[in-house]
Amino acid sequence: MKGSKREIVVPGENLGVVEEYIPGEGIREEDGNLYSVYLGSLFEKEVKLSVRPLKRTILPLRPGEIALGEIRGADRQIYHIHLTALIKPRRAILSPPVSATMSKRPPNVGARPSDIVLVKVSSVKNGTVAVTMGGPPELGVLLSFCPVCGTPLKKGVGYTLVCRSCGKVYLDRKISSMYGWNPFKEGLISYVKREK
Ligand SMILES: [Zn+2]
C-alpha cells in the first residue's frame, strides 16, 4: 500500500494482507487479502485500515459544474447520459447516477453510447439536467471503446481515436484534452462500466 493518507480507493481494491493490517470499517477480508467495500477515503492508523465512503452529493446539480458521465443512448437530436460523478468544483460520486441530456449539435459531435465523457452542466430546469461538451479543452470524450471489438481506444493525432486491437480509426469526435485520464485513479472508469 502507498503511504499517503487521503487516498481514494475503489470497491474491490486490494489494500493489503492480513499479516500486515487489521481490517476495520469498510474493509472485507477474503483469502487473507483485504479489500475496500466502498468508494471512499482510506485511513491508516498504525496497523488498522478503514475506508469511509465518500459523502453523497447534495442535489441539485448546479450550472457550471463539471461532471463525469456515460452516454447510455441517443436519439435523433439528443444523447442520454448518466452522470456518475461530480469532478469540479464539488467532487463526489452520484449514486444513483443522475440522468441528463445533451444536444447532438456542435460541439457535441461524434460521441456514441458507452463513451465516458467529461461534461459541463449547462442548465437545470424542473429537475431536467442538460449538459454540454463545449467550453474548455478538457471537456469531451474521456474514454471510448471500439464498437467492433470493445477494446479501449487510444488517442491518435487531433480528434482521432485508434483501436490497437483491430486497427480501426475513428474520426471527428470531440475528444477531451485529458483523454484516458481517470479523475480518481485506476478503477473508477471500470467501476462505472461494471455498473451496467
Ligand atoms: Zn477494435
mmCIF file of C-alpha atoms and ligand atoms in Angstrom, residues 145-153 162-168 170, ligand 1:
data_model
loop_
_atom_site.group_PDB
_atom_site.id
_atom_site.type_symbol
_atom_site.label_atom_id
_atom_site.label_comp_id
_atom_site.label_asym_id
_atom_site.label_seq_id
_atom_site.Cartn_x
_atom_site.Cartn_y
_atom_site.Cartn_z
ATOM 1 C CA PHE A 145 -14.423 1.679 -26.658
ATOM 2 C CA CYS A 146 -14.126 0.151 -30.113
ATOM 3 C CA PRO A 147 -17.675 -0.635 -31.331
ATOM 4 C CA VAL A 148 -16.290 -3.580 -33.282
ATOM 5 C CA CYS A 149 -14.202 -5.361 -30.638
ATOM 6 C CA GLY A 150 -14.755 -3.478 -27.356
ATOM 7 C CA THR A 151 -11.106 -2.543 -26.782
ATOM 8 C CA PRO A 152 -10.493 0.880 -25.158
ATOM 9 C CA LEU A 153 -9.474 3.244 -27.963
ATOM 10 C CA VAL A 162 -7.439 4.299 -32.925
ATOM 11 C CA CYS A 163 -8.177 0.682 -31.979
ATOM 12 C CA ARG A 164 -4.897 -1.085 -31.322
ATOM 13 C CA SER A 165 -6.628 -4.430 -31.472
ATOM 14 C CA CYS A 166 -8.485 -4.353 -34.799
ATOM 15 C CA GLY A 167 -6.834 -1.312 -36.380
ATOM 16 C CA LYS A 168 -9.985 0.724 -36.953
ATOM 17 C CA TYR A 170 -12.477 6.836 -35.652
HETATM 18 ZN ZN ZN B 1 -11.386 -2.743 -32.342
#
